[in-house]
XYZ file of C-alpha atoms in Angstrom:
528
model
C -12.236 9.407 -25.022
C -12.517 5.952 -26.584
C -12.790 2.618 -24.805
C -10.066 0.010 -25.244
C -10.666 -3.674 -25.761
C -8.882 -5.824 -23.147
C -6.281 -7.034 -25.630
C -5.153 -3.503 -26.505
C -5.170 -2.494 -22.837
C -3.015 -5.495 -21.970
C -0.572 -4.633 -24.753
C -0.266 -1.032 -23.565
C 0.248 -1.979 -19.922
C 3.308 -4.077 -20.728
C 4.764 -1.891 -23.485
C 7.856 0.234 -22.754
C 7.260 3.625 -21.181
C 5.152 5.009 -18.388
C 1.491 4.186 -17.905
C -0.999 4.175 -15.043
C -3.722 1.541 -14.746
C -6.215 2.813 -12.180
C -8.986 0.622 -10.813
C -12.056 2.769 -10.156
C -13.843 0.107 -8.150
C -14.174 0.146 -4.394
C -11.850 -1.778 -2.090
C -13.964 -4.919 -1.862
C -14.512 -5.167 -5.596
C -10.842 -4.529 -6.303
C -9.655 -7.118 -3.789
C -11.919 -9.818 -5.168
C -10.181 -9.663 -8.544
C -8.234 -7.132 -10.615
C -5.573 -7.009 -13.353
C -2.097 -7.570 -11.978
C -0.875 -4.016 -12.614
C -4.092 -2.232 -11.640
C -3.608 0.319 -8.846
C -6.557 0.929 -6.485
C -8.019 4.414 -6.859
C -11.710 4.048 -5.922
C -14.136 6.464 -7.516
C -15.497 7.363 -4.083
C -12.207 9.215 -3.413
C -10.825 9.649 -6.910
C -9.962 13.345 -6.900
C -8.390 13.111 -3.444
C -6.092 10.200 -4.391
C -5.156 10.556 -8.030
C -2.857 13.584 -7.754
C -0.386 11.724 -5.537
C -0.682 8.457 -7.463
C -0.361 10.066 -10.905
C 1.339 13.460 -10.482
C 2.050 14.052 -14.192
C -1.113 15.061 -16.010
C -0.062 13.876 -19.479
C 0.923 10.312 -18.541
C -1.230 7.684 -20.302
C -3.993 6.482 -17.967
C -6.104 3.356 -18.411
C -9.165 3.009 -16.182
C -11.011 -0.155 -15.252
C -14.393 -0.616 -13.569
C -17.028 -3.308 -13.189
C -18.398 -2.656 -16.671
C -20.936 -0.356 -15.033
C -19.978 3.018 -16.507
C -18.016 4.254 -13.479
C -14.764 4.464 -15.470
C -16.378 6.739 -18.034
C -17.684 9.002 -15.262
C -14.204 9.014 -13.716
C -12.645 9.901 -17.064
C -14.778 13.034 -17.172
C -13.600 14.017 -13.691
C -9.963 13.380 -14.591
C -10.227 15.381 -17.802
C -11.544 18.311 -15.773
C -8.440 18.014 -13.561
C -6.150 18.296 -16.579
C -5.405 14.657 -17.393
C -5.208 14.505 -21.159
C -4.546 10.866 -22.127
C -7.345 8.812 -20.590
C -8.795 5.525 -21.810
C -10.874 2.843 -20.139
C -11.323 -0.866 -20.707
C -14.537 -1.614 -22.547
C -16.592 -3.903 -20.334
C -14.284 -3.482 -17.345
C -13.066 -6.353 -15.183
C -15.642 -8.859 -16.500
C -14.398 -8.246 -20.047
C -10.792 -8.631 -18.881
C -11.610 -12.069 -17.487
C -13.646 -13.012 -20.573
C -10.591 -12.234 -22.712
C -8.714 -14.943 -20.819
C -6.671 -12.688 -18.533
C -6.367 -13.349 -14.820
C -8.171 -11.270 -12.211
C -5.957 -11.522 -9.133
C -7.478 -11.617 -5.667
C -6.006 -9.653 -2.785
C -4.096 -6.378 -2.622
C -0.543 -5.149 -3.227
C -0.021 -7.833 -5.863
C 3.296 -6.646 -7.373
C 4.836 -6.272 -3.907
C 3.558 -9.614 -2.632
C 4.713 -11.363 -5.773
C 8.157 -9.793 -5.441
C 8.575 -11.633 -2.152
C 7.675 -14.954 -3.724
C 9.985 -14.379 -6.699
C 12.853 -13.407 -4.392
C 12.275 -16.591 -2.416
C 12.191 -18.639 -5.620
C 15.251 -17.106 -7.294
C 17.517 -16.077 -4.413
C 16.861 -18.946 -1.994
C 16.349 -16.843 1.123
C 17.209 -19.033 4.144
C 14.213 -19.630 6.394
C 13.310 -21.190 9.706
C 10.041 -22.867 10.601
C 8.049 -22.338 13.802
C 9.043 -25.717 15.244
C 12.766 -24.998 15.056
C 12.365 -21.405 16.214
C 10.320 -22.515 19.199
C 12.934 -25.102 20.134
C 15.668 -22.476 19.898
C 13.696 -20.163 22.164
C 13.068 -22.946 24.692
C 16.772 -23.831 24.686
C 17.690 -20.199 25.301
C 19.800 -20.209 22.168
C 21.168 -16.728 21.378
C 19.206 -15.097 18.577
C 17.561 -11.827 17.608
C 13.862 -12.049 16.664
C 12.557 -8.950 14.875
C 9.067 -8.161 13.606
C 9.549 -6.324 10.309
C 6.056 -4.806 10.106
C 4.883 -1.419 11.322
C 4.652 -0.744 15.058
C 0.852 -0.785 14.929
C 0.753 -4.214 13.310
C 3.252 -5.503 15.868
C 1.002 -4.327 18.695
C -1.982 -6.159 17.223
C -0.191 -9.501 17.398
C 3.320 -10.881 17.142
C 5.523 -13.861 17.989
C 6.225 -14.020 21.749
C 9.676 -12.583 22.344
C 9.764 -10.688 19.063
C 10.864 -7.060 18.989
C 9.280 -4.405 16.781
C 11.812 -3.458 14.116
C 10.273 -2.333 10.780
C 12.183 -3.553 7.735
C 15.143 -1.360 6.899
C 15.653 -0.195 10.465
C 17.735 -3.191 11.568
C 20.484 -2.491 9.029
C 20.288 1.229 9.793
C 20.713 0.634 13.551
C 22.897 -2.467 13.367
C 25.695 -1.124 15.542
C 23.321 -0.588 18.478
C 22.222 -4.250 18.420
C 25.570 -6.027 18.870
C 24.212 -9.377 17.652
C 27.636 -10.962 17.337
C 27.288 -14.275 15.518
C 23.748 -14.930 16.774
C 21.177 -15.564 14.030
C 18.711 -12.813 13.216
C 15.165 -13.990 12.467
C 12.730 -11.659 10.671
C 9.005 -12.250 10.938
C 5.885 -10.590 9.579
C 2.251 -11.697 9.531
C 2.658 -13.855 6.442
C 5.511 -14.183 4.001
C 6.432 -11.008 2.107
C 8.066 -8.855 4.751
C 9.751 -11.886 6.342
C 11.380 -12.715 3.002
C 12.142 -9.146 1.916
C 13.332 -8.126 5.382
C 15.677 -11.089 5.706
C 17.001 -10.748 2.158
C 17.585 -7.016 2.529
C 19.450 -7.359 5.818
C 21.586 -10.199 4.458
C 22.589 -8.053 1.470
C 23.175 -4.949 3.562
C 25.168 -6.770 6.258
C 27.213 -9.479 4.482
C 28.245 -12.327 6.743
C 25.365 -11.947 9.173
C 23.229 -15.020 9.746
C 19.729 -13.900 8.742
C 16.631 -16.083 8.455
C 13.041 -15.473 7.415
C 10.367 -17.001 9.640
C 8.242 -19.218 7.408
C 4.692 -17.856 7.117
C 5.100 -15.363 9.949
C 2.558 -15.001 12.732
C -0.031 -16.951 10.747
C 2.312 -19.917 10.405
C 3.074 -19.682 14.126
C -0.646 -19.779 14.981
C -1.298 -22.602 12.517
C 1.401 -24.632 14.270
C -0.743 -24.513 17.413
C 1.277 -21.862 19.223
C -0.084 -18.771 20.917
C 0.592 -15.270 19.685
C 1.349 -12.255 21.874
C -1.262 -9.494 21.732
C -1.096 -5.794 22.673
C 2.692 -5.760 22.934
C 4.100 -2.258 23.187
C 6.510 -1.363 20.386
C 9.457 0.137 22.212
C 11.533 3.022 20.851
C 14.054 2.194 18.188
C 17.678 2.431 19.391
C 19.903 5.334 18.502
C 22.164 4.986 15.490
C 25.791 5.408 14.657
C 25.286 7.761 11.723
C 28.798 7.397 10.400
C 28.544 3.593 10.374
C 25.106 3.693 8.740
C 26.429 6.034 6.067
C 29.405 3.775 5.372
C 27.112 0.757 4.982
C 24.865 2.745 2.664
C 27.796 3.850 0.515
C 29.148 0.307 0.243
C 25.710 -1.063 -0.623
C 25.144 1.567 -3.324
C 28.532 0.854 -4.868
C 27.955 -2.899 -4.867
C 24.493 -2.663 -6.401
C 25.041 0.356 -8.672
C 22.440 2.566 -6.990
C 22.685 6.231 -7.918
C 23.157 8.891 -5.247
C 22.071 12.403 -6.243
C 21.907 15.856 -4.671
C 19.062 18.353 -4.613
C 20.145 20.047 -7.851
C 20.134 16.722 -9.682
C 16.757 15.854 -8.157
C 15.314 19.113 -9.452
C 16.677 18.309 -12.895
C 14.990 14.924 -12.918
C 11.704 16.390 -11.743
C 11.748 19.044 -14.471
C 11.870 16.419 -17.243
C 8.439 16.903 -18.861
C 8.361 13.407 -20.298
C 8.874 11.476 -17.063
C 7.017 11.023 -13.784
C 9.078 11.561 -10.636
C 8.152 10.682 -7.046
C 9.976 11.913 -3.941
C 9.457 9.710 -0.876
C 10.844 9.905 2.668
C 11.892 6.404 3.731
C 12.651 7.231 7.378
C 10.651 6.012 10.346
C 7.318 7.903 10.565
C 8.309 9.423 13.903
C 11.406 10.955 12.308
C 9.363 12.277 9.412
C 6.871 13.846 11.803
C 9.643 15.460 13.845
C 11.281 17.113 10.830
C 8.575 17.343 8.192
C 9.437 18.385 4.669
C 6.401 19.017 2.505
C 8.325 17.985 -0.597
C 8.826 14.419 0.639
C 5.864 12.198 1.412
C 6.343 9.765 4.304
C 6.822 6.263 2.910
C 8.737 4.120 5.443
C 11.032 1.870 3.451
C 9.696 -1.481 4.631
C 6.073 -0.467 4.148
C 6.818 1.084 0.759
C 8.079 -2.231 -0.592
C 5.173 -4.093 1.010
C 2.527 -1.817 -0.549
C 4.211 0.048 -3.389
C 0.943 0.772 -5.194
C -0.220 2.806 -2.187
C 2.332 5.476 -3.130
C 3.235 4.910 -6.797
C 0.569 4.756 -9.494
C 2.715 5.016 -12.633
C 4.557 1.967 -13.906
C 8.230 2.425 -14.842
C 8.370 5.882 -13.243
C 11.339 7.535 -11.550
C 11.453 7.349 -7.748
C 13.751 9.448 -5.582
C 14.150 8.001 -2.080
C 15.060 10.467 0.660
C 16.804 9.630 3.940
C 19.321 10.951 6.464
C 22.303 8.615 6.009
C 21.051 7.111 2.766
C 20.857 3.531 4.048
C 17.099 3.086 4.257
C 16.679 4.934 0.984
C 19.293 2.746 -0.699
C 17.568 -0.435 0.427
C 14.184 0.830 -0.796
C 15.781 1.923 -4.076
C 17.247 -1.547 -4.520
C 13.862 -3.223 -4.064
C 11.965 -0.761 -6.252
C 14.468 -1.430 -9.021
C 13.565 -5.116 -8.846
C 9.947 -3.969 -9.301
C 10.836 -2.160 -12.516
C 11.290 1.453 -11.368
C 14.178 3.831 -12.017
C 15.515 4.792 -8.594
C 17.791 7.355 -6.949
C 18.921 8.084 -3.389
C 18.777 11.640 -2.022
C 20.405 11.669 1.469
C 20.826 14.292 4.193
C 17.125 15.073 4.427
C 17.550 16.703 7.818
C 19.714 19.427 6.293
C 17.286 20.365 3.534
C 16.080 23.991 3.565
C 12.613 24.187 5.083
C 11.242 25.915 1.995
C 12.768 23.541 -0.550
C 10.267 21.950 -2.928
C 10.676 19.521 -5.763
C 8.680 20.594 -8.832
C 6.577 17.454 -9.162
C 2.833 17.276 -9.683
C 0.265 19.864 -8.754
C -1.385 20.636 -5.427
C -4.557 18.642 -4.740
C -7.776 20.415 -5.640
C -9.830 22.087 -2.967
C -12.914 20.093 -2.086
C -15.910 22.179 -1.152
C -17.728 20.492 1.706
C -21.509 20.874 1.683
C -23.069 23.142 4.302
C -23.205 21.365 7.658
C -26.134 20.593 9.923
C -26.240 18.739 13.244
C -27.147 15.088 13.521
C -30.260 16.044 15.488
C -31.444 18.339 12.718
C -30.657 15.693 10.109
C -32.759 13.149 12.022
C -35.693 15.562 12.134
C -35.385 16.429 8.467
C -35.161 12.763 7.493
C -38.431 12.124 9.336
C -39.937 15.001 7.335
C -38.947 13.394 4.039
C -35.388 14.473 3.247
C -33.103 11.737 1.912
C -30.465 10.829 4.529
C -27.493 8.900 3.123
C -24.695 7.420 5.231
C -21.411 7.405 3.291
C -19.295 5.883 6.075
C -17.874 2.401 5.690
C -20.463 -0.321 5.259
C -19.409 -2.147 8.437
C -19.560 1.103 10.424
C -23.081 1.608 9.105
C -24.060 -1.904 10.168
C -22.753 -1.237 13.671
C -24.762 1.940 14.174
C -26.348 4.679 12.052
C -28.868 7.485 12.387
C -32.474 6.252 12.198
C -33.796 6.615 8.682
C -30.356 6.691 7.068
C -29.670 4.505 4.041
C -26.146 3.311 3.333
C -24.665 4.518 0.056
C -21.370 5.122 -1.693
C -20.419 7.529 -4.454
C -20.472 5.139 -7.461
C -23.926 3.911 -6.436
C -25.714 7.051 -5.302
C -29.476 6.826 -5.783
C -31.575 9.043 -8.056
C -32.044 12.354 -6.287
C -33.731 14.664 -8.812
C -35.886 17.092 -6.890
C -34.800 15.749 -3.481
C -33.094 17.423 -0.539
C -30.155 15.208 0.463
C -28.309 14.868 3.774
C -24.898 13.153 3.887
C -23.194 11.526 6.878
C -19.526 10.700 6.458
C -16.051 12.206 6.391
C -15.361 15.502 4.696
C -13.737 14.048 1.576
C -16.485 11.508 0.902
C -19.297 14.008 1.397
C -17.592 16.749 -0.636
C -17.047 14.518 -3.654
C -20.469 12.884 -3.474
C -22.227 16.225 -3.073
C -20.934 17.315 -6.459
C -22.367 14.222 -8.137
C -25.661 14.694 -6.312
C -25.941 18.322 -7.362
C -25.342 17.317 -10.970
C -27.982 14.602 -10.484
C -30.618 17.203 -9.714
C -30.654 17.368 -5.915
C -32.290 20.616 -4.811
C -29.881 20.913 -1.861
C -27.116 18.871 -0.209
C -26.024 19.189 3.423
C -23.401 17.343 5.434
C -24.129 15.880 8.870
C -21.610 16.741 11.552
C -20.019 14.171 13.857
C -19.602 10.423 13.882
C -21.284 7.534 15.680
C -19.537 8.177 19.005
C -20.535 11.846 18.939
C -24.095 10.997 17.940
C -24.401 8.627 20.871
C -22.850 11.180 23.221
C -25.497 13.664 22.082
C -28.199 11.232 23.183
C -29.272 10.063 19.737
C -30.341 6.442 19.555
C -28.656 4.663 16.652
C -30.021 1.794 14.630
C -27.894 -1.258 13.866
C -28.315 -3.574 10.898
C -25.976 -6.586 10.976
C -27.151 -7.787 7.572
C -27.584 -4.464 5.784
C -25.998 -3.636 3.526
C -25.685 -7.241 2.399
C -22.189 -8.552 1.778
C -22.742 -8.346 -1.982
C -23.590 -4.648 -1.686
C -20.789 -3.762 0.765
C -18.389 -3.094 -2.096
C -16.065 -1.004 0.065
C -15.113 -3.949 2.304
C -12.884 -6.848 1.274
C -14.226 -10.018 2.848
C -11.488 -12.205 1.329
C -9.688 -13.708 4.385
C -10.332 -10.423 6.220
C -10.299 -12.092 9.648
C -7.092 -14.090 9.233
C -5.449 -12.092 12.047
C -8.408 -12.505 14.387
C -8.201 -16.224 15.103
C -9.728 -17.625 11.897
C -7.147 -20.278 11.119
C -8.949 -21.402 7.971
C -8.664 -17.849 6.628
C -4.956 -17.871 7.522
C -4.480 -21.123 5.573
C -6.265 -19.684 2.554
C -4.240 -16.481 2.714
C -0.913 -18.317 2.813
C -2.041 -20.574 -0.036
C -2.911 -17.405 -1.975
C 0.568 -15.955 -1.437
C 2.255 -19.215 -2.370
C 0.164 -19.442 -5.534
C 0.872 -15.964 -6.895
C 3.865 -16.800 -9.088
C 2.040 -19.661 -10.796
C -0.704 -17.260 -11.901
C 1.658 -14.893 -13.716
C 1.771 -14.831 -17.474
C 4.988 -14.055 -19.325
C 4.268 -10.317 -19.536
C 3.480 -10.030 -15.837
C 6.611 -11.912 -14.840
C 8.572 -9.730 -17.249
C 7.729 -6.629 -15.188
C 10.372 -7.700 -12.630
C 14.091 -7.045 -12.956
C 15.590 -9.457 -10.428
C 19.343 -9.237 -9.986
C 21.358 -12.448 -10.156
C 21.877 -13.285 -6.477
C 21.957 -16.311 -4.204
C 21.512 -15.661 -0.490
C 22.457 -19.110 0.759
C 26.108 -18.042 0.896
C 25.222 -14.636 2.375
C 23.764 -16.421 5.391
C 26.721 -18.752 5.986
C 24.773 -21.647 4.510
C 22.469 -21.853 7.552
C 19.029 -23.090 6.538
C 16.250 -24.930 8.306
């Protein structure tokens, strides 16, 4: 399995055909700078993540690391899982930068950049916090919707905003009766405000739809207070017939293909293509009528964080739904991102045993034999090596006395040692295999978490400065507290979003397939 120089890797990533670029580094390393098309798949959880991200075993895969040999170790693991076309970038991310290519900060880069390109090319009408606040004070009729997930809405939102994840407003339009009142879509920053407003304007022609400039962060930066701990109420019932009619009209207008289950099976059986099947409904609907063949990927969140679900560039994506509307909107946006998309409606009528032949089941992870935290503490005092594989910030907050923080790509030398692992089942199972191969005489997992350890009467140690920030590679410190009152972090985050398009080279910009649209007319010319 040869290493690629950065120039050849760059050429392959932008060439026609499917390819997966997987970043083996941990979340903090990835977020501090990665190639534009690199999908996060940290080595600490590689085998648990890669099957969903890259379901076809013979798709070309390019790995990137920190130039520290982790990609080569990962290639061995992937080969054992049946992946047959694996390469890695010689020298990793540092070599990529040395070759003159940009390492992009942040996460969900293709999705975030889509929002900025849509704003640039389609002129999505927007409203600033000053005007919105004056409208609210005047009691002017309007609908203010938060397009993020319900959990994000509860954390903080604009006072008076209603939780309505992107895609759901168009789906439930008839229950809202907005009349001619403007609809304002907000998120925490820019992307879901822009995408949510643009999508609703296209789905509901003639409606007055505006994106709130810079979302909750822009509202806070204007000196206004946010609302915290707001309960996300239930979404209203829908008129299924009306939703289906809107979906049909939208698919006709934008040439989005509707397929049935037989056609979906045919696509999935194509040995030369990767196919994903994703359920775009609200998570509560997915949970109420689960279908193992369709992974839950709520439409608005899917477009916000596409690389969480899809690891293969230029793959086929089948979007499932009940009426087809939310799937059609997600299909439209994924097409702008360069994917081949299809809509598979009527999910609630699927046979319970129906499966789409895509990918392989995830491997079974053998957890190490378990011991109690009390026994682990005693054994650590007697000389066993106790490693805490939980998140670095969780370790700082409280860990078993004698435990050292570690993570799979940086496990210490263990030849001849007995090793004890604290952490979740996936992390300990995967690390235990590496430790056994590294010569550990035995590996055991420690049951429980910090709350259970405290409840059992064990005194925990805290270490606010250990591991040091430079060693806490699992945590992204880049503007991490922008939603917790750090206005300087909010400014830097918004500047980062606004600067994304300028960082693109011609190949990166060429990954998008933006339709020729102008939303100023779709919103009756109302701008702020």
